[in-house]
Short mmCIF file of C-alpha atoms in Angstrom, two decimals:
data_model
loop_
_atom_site.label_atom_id
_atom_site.label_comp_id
_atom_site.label_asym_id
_atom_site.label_seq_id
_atom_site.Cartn_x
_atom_site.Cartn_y
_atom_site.Cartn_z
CA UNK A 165 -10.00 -4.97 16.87
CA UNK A 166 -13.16 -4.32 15.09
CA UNK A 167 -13.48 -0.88 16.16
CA UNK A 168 -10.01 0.34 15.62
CA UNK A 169 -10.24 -0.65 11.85
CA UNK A 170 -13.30 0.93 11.80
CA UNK A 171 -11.22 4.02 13.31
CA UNK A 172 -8.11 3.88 11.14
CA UNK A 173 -10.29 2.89 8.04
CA UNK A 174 -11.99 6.61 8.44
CA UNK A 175 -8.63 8.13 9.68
CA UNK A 176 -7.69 6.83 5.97
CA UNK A 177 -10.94 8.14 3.75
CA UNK A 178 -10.27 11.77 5.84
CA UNK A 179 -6.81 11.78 4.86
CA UNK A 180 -6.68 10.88 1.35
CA UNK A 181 -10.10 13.39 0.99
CA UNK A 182 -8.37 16.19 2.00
CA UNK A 183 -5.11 15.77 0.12
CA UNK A 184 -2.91 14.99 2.87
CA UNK A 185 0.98 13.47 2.84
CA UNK A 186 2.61 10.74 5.18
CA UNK A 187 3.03 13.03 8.37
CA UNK A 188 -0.46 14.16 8.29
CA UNK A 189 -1.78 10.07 8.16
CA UNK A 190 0.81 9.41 10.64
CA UNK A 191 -0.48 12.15 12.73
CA UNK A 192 -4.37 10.81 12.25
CA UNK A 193 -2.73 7.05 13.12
CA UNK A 194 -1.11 8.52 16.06
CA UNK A 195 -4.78 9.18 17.63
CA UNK A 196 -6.18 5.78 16.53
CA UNK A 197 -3.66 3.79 18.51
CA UNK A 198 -2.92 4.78 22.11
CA UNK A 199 0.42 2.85 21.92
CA UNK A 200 1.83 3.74 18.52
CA UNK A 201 4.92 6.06 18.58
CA UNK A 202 5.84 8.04 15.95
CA UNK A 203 8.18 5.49 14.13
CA UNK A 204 5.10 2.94 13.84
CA UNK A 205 2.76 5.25 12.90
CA UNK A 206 5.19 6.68 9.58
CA UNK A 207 5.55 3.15 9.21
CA UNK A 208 2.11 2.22 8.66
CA UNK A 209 1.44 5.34 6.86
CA UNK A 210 4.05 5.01 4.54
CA UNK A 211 2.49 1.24 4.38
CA UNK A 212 -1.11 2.20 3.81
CA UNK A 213 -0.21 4.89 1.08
CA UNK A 214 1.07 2.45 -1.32
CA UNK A 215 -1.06 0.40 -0.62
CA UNK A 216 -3.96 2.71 -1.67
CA UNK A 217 -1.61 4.02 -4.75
CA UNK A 218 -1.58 0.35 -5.50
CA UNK A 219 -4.82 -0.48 -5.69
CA UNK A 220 -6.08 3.01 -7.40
CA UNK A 221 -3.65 1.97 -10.34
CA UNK A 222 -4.96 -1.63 -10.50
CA UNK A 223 -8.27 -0.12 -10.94
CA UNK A 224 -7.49 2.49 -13.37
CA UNK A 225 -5.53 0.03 -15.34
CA UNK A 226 -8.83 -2.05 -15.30
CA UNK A 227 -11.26 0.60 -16.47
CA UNK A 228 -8.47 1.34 -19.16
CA UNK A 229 -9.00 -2.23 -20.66
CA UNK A 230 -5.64 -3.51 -19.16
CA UNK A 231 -6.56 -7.66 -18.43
CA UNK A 232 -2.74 -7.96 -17.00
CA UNK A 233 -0.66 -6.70 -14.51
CA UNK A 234 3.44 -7.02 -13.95
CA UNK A 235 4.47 -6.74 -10.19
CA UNK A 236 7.32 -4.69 -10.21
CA UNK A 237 9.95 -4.83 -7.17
CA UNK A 238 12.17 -1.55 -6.09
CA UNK A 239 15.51 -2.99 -7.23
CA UNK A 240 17.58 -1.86 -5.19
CA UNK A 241 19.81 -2.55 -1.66
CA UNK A 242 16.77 -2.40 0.22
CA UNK A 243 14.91 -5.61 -1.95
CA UNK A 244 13.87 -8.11 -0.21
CA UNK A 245 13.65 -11.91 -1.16
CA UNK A 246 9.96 -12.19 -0.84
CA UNK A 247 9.45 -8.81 -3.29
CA UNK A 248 12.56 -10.46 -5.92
CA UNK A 249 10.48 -13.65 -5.88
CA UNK A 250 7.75 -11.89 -7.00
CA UNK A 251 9.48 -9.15 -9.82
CA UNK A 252 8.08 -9.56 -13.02
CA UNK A 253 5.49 -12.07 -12.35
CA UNK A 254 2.11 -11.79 -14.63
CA UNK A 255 -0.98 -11.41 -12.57
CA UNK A 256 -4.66 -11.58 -14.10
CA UNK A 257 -6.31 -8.15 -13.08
CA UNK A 258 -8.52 -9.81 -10.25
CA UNK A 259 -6.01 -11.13 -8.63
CA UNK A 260 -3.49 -8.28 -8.60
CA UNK A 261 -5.60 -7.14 -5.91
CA UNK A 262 -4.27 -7.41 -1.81
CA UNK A 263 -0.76 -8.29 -3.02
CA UNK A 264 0.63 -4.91 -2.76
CA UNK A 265 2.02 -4.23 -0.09
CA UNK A 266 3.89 -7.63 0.05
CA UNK A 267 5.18 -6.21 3.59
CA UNK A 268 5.49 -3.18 5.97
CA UNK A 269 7.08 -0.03 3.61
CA UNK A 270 7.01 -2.28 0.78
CA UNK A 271 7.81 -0.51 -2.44
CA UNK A 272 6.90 -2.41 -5.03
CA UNK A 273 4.08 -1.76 -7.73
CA UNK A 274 1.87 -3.01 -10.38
CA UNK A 275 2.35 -2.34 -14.21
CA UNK A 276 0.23 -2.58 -16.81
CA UNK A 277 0.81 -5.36 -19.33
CA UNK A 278 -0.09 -3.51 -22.61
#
């Protein structure tokens, strides 16, 4: 397992150096995994790209002062229980980190508490 993180973990720096959107990750996670179709791999691209926006905003938030973040669930027919449990909840900045994505395509984010 080891050295297929390693592999999608680069797959991941290439993409987001060169600008890319979700086909072109799924593409890259497409020749990581021998066995992923193209359903998984959208799926874990979509997954992995807000999970980076995610954690870029946490740390932009940080280096902006911001000591508080407000996890913010995509209200809409597609919410799930886990993500509602979680809408509006306070976290300290160090431990906003890891929690987004909650679970595969999740769409929630972190605010700033200003």
């Amino acid at each position: 397992w080891n050295e297929t993180e390693a592999l999608l973990r680069m797959q991941l720096i290439d993409w987001y150096s060169a600008g890319e959107g979700v086909k072109e990750i799924a593409e890259r996670i497409e020749g990581v995994f021998e066995q992923c179709d193209k359903t998984r791999s959208i799926l874990i691209a979509r997954t992995e790209t807000i999970m980076a926006a995610n954690e870029g905003a946490l740390y932009g938030y940080e280096e902006a002062g911001v000591d508080k973040m407000e996890f913010y669930a995509a209200l809409d027919e597609r919410l799930c229980d886990e993500c509602m449990d979680l809408h509006n909840e306070i976290f300290d900045k160090g431990d906003a980190h890891g929690v987004i994505p909650v679970h595969p395509q999740c769409r929630c984010k972190f605010l700033p508490v200003i």
